[in-house]
Amino acid sequence: LLAFPAGEQSKTRETWRELTDGMLSAEYGRDAAVVALGGGVVGDLAGFVAATYLRGVPCIQVPTSLLAMIDSSVGGKTGVDTDYGKNLVGAFHQPAVVIADITTIATLPSAHVSAGMAEALKHGVIADAVYLAQLAGDAGEILERDPAALFRAVKRSVEIKAAVVSEDESERGKRATLNFGHTIAHVIEAAMDFRVLHGEAVALGMMAEADLGVAVGITAPDLPPTVREAVCSLHLPTELSTEQDGEKLLALMRQDKKGRKGAVRFALPRELGIMARGEDGSWTHKVPESEIEHILSRFA
Ligand SMILES: NC(=O)c1ccc[n+]([C@@H]2O[C@H](COP(=O)([O-])OP(=O)(O)OC[C@H]3O[C@@H](n4cnc5c(N)ncnc54)[C@H](O)[C@@H]3O)[C@@H](O)[C@H]2O)c1
Ligand SMILES: [Zn+2]
């Protein structure tokens, strides 16, 4: 068993080196496999160790956080953070198997239960309006960690994510729809120096990007209130606890690595469960800077 201190600050090349050296010194051969037992940090890190160990050995993802079950253990993205940004060094390495045991959620801190559900809400918005309504209806049971309700969410979210990823593993096309809410979430996380949970930033990002979609005439006006209600039902934040510097937010947005050729692009829903496709066939949309500025001003 190789272990390391919990937390995002461990998701580094240094920990990757320690884990890899641990395996090398134990003389594990090409017939070895890595079992990633833990939350998303463990999954990303152990997955990257597996992707690179002796040029790649199988990885078995055993997610124990709700975010890892619902999102990060599926799809094959692995990697570590750098001083230049999060997840900038890594590899696509699909897990051989994913084993999620809902009963582990019993000990997960409440804020992490809600944060994990933000990604489930995202799956509903991008692919399945009925699922979104079901999540809002199940919210009470989910927050109480009712195993049946948790199971329904994990199962449907994994189905949706796996379907999108199997269509576009390397994020050249449809996989970009999974970034709904994330362009603004990344700005919020950076502005808050990561003192906000990823799922909390995603909840804020989804509401902001839904409003942005309405403002540019892509998103149906009845979508934002439905998303907001679902976000509230799962005890996710609807506003930032501290005011941010508007100029700083905009500068961070321009830096975002997902902006292609300098222009910031957004994955935007057309209506609940259906993402909007641009005229060029792309699943992301350019938005006038003035509209972005206007949306970011709500956090300032
Ligand atoms: N690869 C992907 O596609 C993808 C997608 C989304 C997020 N991520 C990554 O996932 C990470 C976040 O994952 P996370 O939210 O699981 O954070 P995490 O791994 O840091 O886990 C959160 C905390 O909960 C603890 N924990 C985990 N399972 C527990 C349990 N059953 N009971 C009690 N405590 C438990 C952890 O030790 C940690 O302190 C980020 O690094 C993010 O970049 C990756
Ligand atoms: Zn996410």
Coordinates of C-alpha atoms and ligand atoms in Angstrom, one line a residue, residues 71 119 122 182 198 202, ligand 2:
D71 CA -17.3 12.3 -12.4
E119 CA -21.3 17.5 -11.4
K122 CA -24.3 19.4 -14.8
H182 CA -16.4 25.1 -15.8
H198 CA -14.6 22.5 -7.1
V202 CA -19.1 24.6 -10.7
Ligands
ZN2 ZN -15.7 19.4 -12.7

